[in-house]
Amino acid sequence: MAAAWAAVFPFIMAPEPHRVWGMSACPGYLCAAVAALSSRPRGRAVSVCLALGGAVVVPFVLLVLTGTAQSEVGVVERSGLLTLRQATPYLPDPHTVGEVTPYLPGMAVFGLPRAVLGESGTLPGALGDARLWCAVAFLGCLWAARRAIQRPAGGPSAVDGGRSAVDGGRSAVDGGGGASRGYAVGAFVASPAVALPLCVSGVDLPLTGLLFLALAFAARRRPVAAGLALAAACSLKWTAWPAVAVAVTLLAHHGGTRAAVRGAAVAVGGTVLLVLPSALLSPGPLVQQVFAFPTGRGPFETPAASPLPGRLLADLGPVGWYAAVALLLAGGLAVFVSLLVRPPHALVSAADRLAVGLCVAFLLAPAGRFGYLALPVTLAVLARLVGGAHRKEPAHDLVVRTSRPARPAPVPAARGAR
């Protein structure tokens, strides 16, 4: 299926980066499928490596070396240059849609390498590409989340709903589980849902990784670390702000009100510190480019024009636009009420709740594109691959340690044996 999906791009009216990715990913997926059918012991590992090579490594290197990318990459790199020059990533008076920066100030961090290294030479040009640092941030968040989940936490883990105390005694026996989970994560990174945006754009991957990392920290009852990850994510895009409610609810369910308040304070305070300088230096451009433009109320028409329900309503005129916004607010309120009525209890349930909220937002927003839905899908899948799906263990698998039995009393020797 992945090979068929990739094979379509070279033959349709797709942007050049997508066509390059499809021409490389399709044979990679086909070779991976052949290797997966092999009966050799390392067939699965070879399959994952072939998929990663064809769908990630080869097209990523080709696109970075040739400088071929979606327009978002240029926007991020320009925002880094503007931040270095004027301490704010927004042009005061953009004349074209390409000069609009629809991201919060934190996204400019990924454009700073280009501003520092420039484009003179192959190596500086490759190292300055924003996609490289977006990929590093995403993979780094996955690595940190996996370490946080596997680290002992002095009690039943909130990641797996309290199964760690039961499964701890079986971890040495089931030593292949970690390798299998690693293969699964590698296969998912090689899938079109992650590989395509990683190669052609990559700007949504740091947001996805930080949100997943924040939920992992919240599931491990680490409110400060969760708050810091949330602050970093919320300074990239305002679509990350609903994650604060989900992570805080998860902290409150397992760590109590104190942990929830600490996590919320760090998240909100960190976001304010990261966004406030640009908000003070250029408040008008920030509001127009970050909030008005993506919702279809800016001076330029947003290119995010997929035929989703909210977009179709907004095309009906002002009444349709307000109807789409009303439905969006109603959907957000319904998700928030669900957090109060039935708070998430583990990493998987928290990721699912956040994924539902983001799907509602992307579907009902006055402007959007189908590619945005990759974010909630990635969150839900990663929670199951890295954190493990919640399931109830049978009662007979529980191991209960009892006190050491007393030694039997020695049998007295018969009197006649003396």
XYZ file of C-alpha atoms in Angstrom:
418
model
C 0.000 0.000 0.000
C 2.808 2.424 0.864
C 4.552 1.614 -2.432
C 1.349 2.299 -4.378
C 0.879 5.589 -2.516
C 4.432 6.695 -3.310
C 4.150 5.608 -6.949
C 1.297 8.066 -7.534
C 3.343 11.207 -6.855
C 5.653 11.106 -9.925
C 2.623 10.887 -12.261
C 0.314 13.556 -10.812
C 0.487 17.335 -10.663
C 2.381 17.275 -7.380
C 5.114 19.686 -6.272
C 8.633 18.710 -7.285
C 9.729 17.652 -3.753
C 6.807 15.215 -3.619
C 7.704 13.727 -6.998
C 11.324 13.241 -5.964
C 10.198 11.557 -2.763
C 7.818 9.259 -4.621
C 10.469 8.123 -7.134
C 12.786 7.142 -4.276
C 10.252 5.804 -1.769
C 8.361 3.492 -4.147
C 11.297 1.138 -4.897
C 12.341 1.316 -1.253
C 8.921 0.130 -0.121
C 8.880 -2.638 -2.734
C 12.278 -3.945 -1.621
C 11.158 -3.727 2.003
C 8.055 -5.796 1.215
C 10.170 -8.494 -0.454
C 12.545 -8.568 2.532
C 9.615 -8.831 4.953
C 8.428 -11.984 3.182
C 11.808 -13.618 3.700
C 12.048 -16.420 6.236
C 15.511 -15.369 7.369
C 15.902 -14.376 11.034
C 16.895 -10.808 10.163
C 14.271 -10.320 7.478
C 12.307 -7.826 9.544
C 15.375 -5.719 10.362
C 16.442 -5.684 6.700
C 12.918 -4.703 5.677
C 12.842 -1.729 8.039
C 16.302 -0.590 6.925
C 15.316 -0.749 3.253
C 12.156 1.247 3.915
C 14.077 3.879 5.873
C 16.737 4.094 3.192
C 14.305 4.448 0.296
C 11.698 6.673 1.942
C 13.823 8.793 4.288
C 17.596 8.749 3.812
C 17.937 8.869 0.010
C 15.210 11.443 -0.757
C 16.168 13.560 2.246
C 19.796 13.783 1.120
C 18.818 14.496 -2.482
C 16.332 17.221 -1.564
C 18.648 18.897 0.937
C 21.666 18.890 -1.392
C 19.624 20.319 -4.263
C 17.781 22.820 -2.062
C 14.373 21.541 -3.215
C 11.697 21.989 -0.569
C 8.197 23.202 0.116
C 7.678 26.910 0.672
C 7.392 26.425 4.451
C 11.109 25.685 4.672
C 11.967 29.043 3.136
C 9.542 30.787 5.484
C 11.188 29.229 8.532
C 14.674 30.069 7.321
C 13.649 33.669 6.603
C 12.122 33.962 10.069
C 15.438 32.875 11.571
C 17.271 35.548 9.591
C 14.761 38.217 10.633
C 15.006 37.156 14.267
C 18.779 37.497 14.110
C 18.503 40.978 12.584
C 15.508 42.559 14.300
C 14.666 40.177 17.212
C 11.270 39.344 15.672
C 10.459 36.943 12.793
C 7.683 39.059 11.233
C 7.916 41.526 8.387
C 6.008 44.689 9.293
C 4.320 45.003 5.888
C 4.342 41.790 3.782
C 3.485 42.320 0.118
C 2.958 38.689 -0.933
C 1.720 35.524 0.733
C 5.288 34.182 0.676
C 6.380 36.971 3.016
C 3.848 35.977 5.695
C 5.159 34.023 8.710
C 2.203 32.020 10.105
C 4.209 30.555 12.988
C 4.888 31.702 16.527
C 8.398 33.003 17.319
C 9.748 29.659 18.524
C 9.714 28.238 14.988
C 12.450 30.707 14.021
C 14.941 28.601 16.005
C 15.030 26.088 13.159
C 15.920 28.869 10.730
C 18.845 30.221 12.731
C 21.399 27.739 11.280
C 20.695 29.096 7.789
C 21.046 32.661 9.041
C 24.406 31.859 10.664
C 25.918 29.527 8.042
C 24.516 31.091 4.906
C 24.285 29.255 1.583
C 27.841 29.488 0.279
C 29.107 25.947 -0.239
C 27.562 22.501 -0.195
C 28.220 21.710 3.453
C 26.987 25.036 4.912
C 23.974 24.870 2.632
C 23.090 21.372 3.832
C 23.739 22.083 7.514
C 21.668 25.253 7.333
C 18.600 23.524 5.930
C 15.732 23.866 8.397
C 14.497 20.343 7.582
C 17.643 18.850 9.048
C 17.077 20.472 12.435
C 13.352 19.747 12.373
C 14.183 16.069 11.852
C 16.800 16.163 14.626
C 14.273 17.720 17.013
C 11.597 15.146 16.158
C 13.874 12.121 16.504
C 15.416 13.578 19.665
C 11.959 13.922 21.208
C 11.176 10.296 20.356
C 14.421 9.174 21.970
C 13.795 11.267 25.101
C 10.192 10.068 25.363
C 11.252 6.433 25.125
C 13.860 6.935 27.847
C 11.320 8.678 30.054
C 8.832 5.866 29.603
C 11.362 3.108 30.317
C 12.891 4.820 33.355
C 11.684 3.430 36.710
C 9.387 5.815 38.509
C 9.114 4.387 42.018
C 5.685 2.874 41.676
C 3.154 1.694 39.111
C 3.665 3.570 35.872
C 1.034 5.909 34.543
C 2.281 5.172 31.053
C 0.849 1.695 30.928
C -1.965 2.151 33.405
C -0.121 0.529 36.298
C 1.192 -2.615 34.652
C 4.898 -1.992 35.241
C 4.812 -3.594 38.688
C 3.280 -6.697 37.147
C 5.420 -6.829 34.027
C 8.707 -5.978 35.696
C 9.411 -9.577 36.560
C 8.836 -10.678 32.997
C 11.046 -8.070 31.282
C 14.142 -10.246 31.489
C 12.287 -13.179 29.962
C 10.696 -11.133 27.183
C 13.914 -9.505 26.059
C 12.838 -9.342 22.412
C 10.001 -6.931 23.138
C 12.243 -3.872 23.077
C 13.740 -4.858 19.724
C 10.289 -5.518 18.260
C 9.073 -2.150 19.461
C 12.153 -0.479 17.969
C 11.460 -2.105 14.593
C 7.862 -0.921 14.799
C 8.906 2.675 15.491
C 11.418 2.536 12.636
C 8.763 1.193 10.278
C 6.399 3.978 11.260
C 9.068 6.633 10.689
C 9.567 5.129 7.230
C 5.818 5.236 6.515
C 4.418 7.991 4.268
C 2.765 9.691 7.262
C 6.200 10.630 8.661
C 8.696 10.130 5.834
C 6.986 12.437 3.330
C 6.714 15.528 5.575
C 10.170 14.849 7.006
C 11.729 15.030 3.540
C 9.748 17.787 1.850
C 8.906 20.148 4.719
C 9.385 18.938 8.277
C 7.976 21.998 10.067
C 5.201 20.053 11.828
C 7.479 17.286 13.105
C 9.086 19.256 15.991
C 5.587 20.158 17.176
C 4.516 16.514 17.046
C 7.620 15.331 18.867
C 7.346 17.938 21.630
C 3.662 17.192 22.215
C 4.382 13.480 22.496
C 7.300 14.162 24.820
C 5.113 16.352 27.026
C 2.494 13.608 27.332
C 5.205 11.054 28.134
C 6.582 13.258 30.917
C 3.080 13.862 32.248
C 2.434 10.124 32.285
C 5.624 9.682 34.357
C 4.486 12.343 36.876
C 7.204 14.842 35.885
C 5.307 18.154 35.838
C 8.272 20.482 35.302
C 9.642 18.490 32.358
C 6.144 18.202 30.866
C 5.620 21.947 31.277
C 8.917 22.760 29.554
C 8.059 20.515 26.596
C 4.617 22.108 26.384
C 6.114 25.603 26.475
C 8.468 24.743 23.615
C 5.589 23.283 21.572
C 3.235 26.172 22.293
C 5.859 28.660 21.101
C 5.920 26.994 17.672
C 2.226 26.960 16.751
C -0.905 27.981 18.607
C -2.522 24.700 17.528
C -0.447 23.118 20.321
C -2.266 25.034 23.049
C -5.038 22.403 23.575
C -2.312 19.962 24.634
C -1.841 21.934 27.865
C -5.318 20.943 29.064
C -4.746 17.267 28.215
C -1.325 17.054 29.882
C -2.491 18.951 32.981
C -5.497 16.651 33.339
C -3.218 13.617 33.095
C -0.928 15.105 35.758
C -3.895 15.819 38.032
C -5.209 12.284 37.667
C -1.933 10.658 38.715
C 0.029 13.311 40.605
C -2.723 15.356 42.206
C -3.585 19.044 42.050
C -0.109 20.144 43.055
C 1.568 18.438 40.098
C -1.083 19.749 37.717
C -0.618 23.335 38.916
C 3.176 23.078 38.590
C 2.941 21.694 35.087
C 0.433 24.338 33.996
C 2.480 27.167 35.531
C 5.666 26.063 33.763
C 3.854 25.606 30.447
C 2.053 28.956 30.508
C 4.990 30.870 31.958
C 7.461 29.374 29.504
C 5.198 30.123 26.545
C 4.794 33.729 27.631
C 8.549 34.178 28.014
C 9.189 32.771 24.534
C 6.418 34.670 22.727
C 6.299 37.960 24.643
C 9.394 39.653 23.089
C 8.008 39.351 19.556
C 4.536 40.285 20.770
C 5.909 43.519 22.237
C 8.124 44.355 19.240
C 5.562 43.605 16.516
C 2.087 43.029 17.989
C 0.157 43.920 14.823
C 2.098 41.657 12.424
C 1.997 38.802 14.933
C -1.796 38.944 15.214
C -2.319 39.363 11.476
C 0.120 36.686 10.334
C -0.184 34.066 13.096
C -3.899 34.210 13.921
C -5.814 36.056 11.193
C -4.004 34.625 8.162
C -4.383 30.888 8.983
C -8.103 31.341 9.714
C -8.799 33.089 6.419
C -9.206 36.611 7.858
C -5.861 38.074 6.796
C -5.063 40.325 3.824
C -3.882 37.299 1.800
C -5.699 34.075 1.030
C -4.189 31.105 2.847
C -2.948 28.238 0.647
C -4.453 25.770 3.153
C -7.619 25.224 1.153
C -8.469 21.518 1.333
C -12.236 20.794 1.036
C -12.727 20.085 4.736
C -16.072 20.870 6.445
C -14.893 24.119 8.037
C -13.406 25.388 4.779
C -16.574 24.541 2.842
C -18.640 26.481 5.361
C -16.287 29.464 5.272
C -16.576 29.607 1.461
C -20.296 30.386 1.848
C -19.483 33.884 3.074
C -19.326 35.676 6.438
C -22.253 33.695 7.847
C -20.563 30.427 6.916
C -17.281 31.590 8.447
C -18.954 32.390 11.759
C -20.807 29.075 11.628
C -17.515 27.235 11.176
C -15.992 29.116 14.113
C -19.059 28.351 16.268
C -18.807 24.651 15.445
C -15.071 24.750 16.158
C -15.657 26.299 19.590
C -18.439 23.814 20.342
C -16.169 20.913 19.420
C -13.369 22.270 21.578
C -15.775 22.698 24.496
C -16.994 19.115 24.103
C -13.436 17.784 24.243
C -12.697 19.946 27.309
C -15.803 18.636 29.104
C -14.716 15.086 28.312
C -11.415 15.785 30.090
C -13.323 16.755 33.235
C -15.856 13.946 33.090
C -13.443 11.180 32.160
C -9.813 12.299 32.499
C -7.139 10.320 30.633
C -5.422 7.708 32.810
C -2.409 6.717 30.684
C -0.244 7.835 27.796
C -2.387 6.122 25.173
C -5.670 7.569 26.413
C -4.133 11.052 26.701
C -2.719 10.868 23.174
C -6.074 9.666 21.863
C -7.904 12.531 23.557
C -5.476 15.093 22.170
C -5.722 13.478 18.731
C -9.515 13.755 18.818
C -9.310 17.419 19.803
C -6.838 18.211 17.041
C -8.929 16.345 14.461
C -11.962 18.387 15.479
C -9.931 21.585 15.183
C -8.472 20.739 11.774
C -11.776 19.529 10.332
C -13.862 22.488 11.515
C -11.324 25.300 11.110
C -12.221 27.870 8.416
C -8.980 26.970 6.614
C -6.983 23.764 6.664
C -5.451 20.960 4.652
C -5.551 17.190 4.767
C -1.868 17.058 5.697
C -2.632 18.541 9.111
C -4.360 15.284 10.085
C -0.991 13.527 10.071
C -0.226 15.170 13.429
C -3.034 13.512 15.465
C -2.511 10.210 13.657
C 1.198 10.277 14.509
C 0.482 11.031 18.176
C -1.967 8.139 18.511
C 0.322 5.659 16.759
C 3.474 6.682 18.638
C 1.699 6.324 21.979
C 0.991 2.692 21.154
C 4.384 1.911 19.648
C 6.539 3.622 22.281
C 4.306 3.540 25.334
C 2.425 0.340 24.684
C -1.304 -0.077 24.283
C -3.345 -0.360 27.462
C -4.724 -3.814 28.068
C -5.830 -5.763 31.072
C -3.605 -8.596 32.215
C -5.218 -11.897 33.165
C -5.388 -12.549 36.864
C -3.383 -15.759 36.676
C -0.358 -13.811 35.384
C -0.003 -11.889 38.627
C 2.991 -12.931 40.673
C 2.553 -12.505 44.416
C 5.638 -12.826 46.578
C 4.986 -14.356 49.973
C 7.210 -14.682 52.990
C 9.799 -17.446 52.991
C 8.226 -20.658 54.317
C 9.573 -21.993 57.585
C 11.830 -25.024 57.431
C 10.101 -28.268 58.417
C 10.947 -29.545 61.853
C 13.360 -32.496 61.832
C 11.754 -35.864 62.346
C 12.927 -37.326 65.696
C 14.853 -40.557 65.393
C 13.284 -43.741 66.667
C 14.354 -44.805 70.102
C 15.351 -48.206 68.912
C 17.860 -46.812 66.503
C 20.351 -45.750 69.169
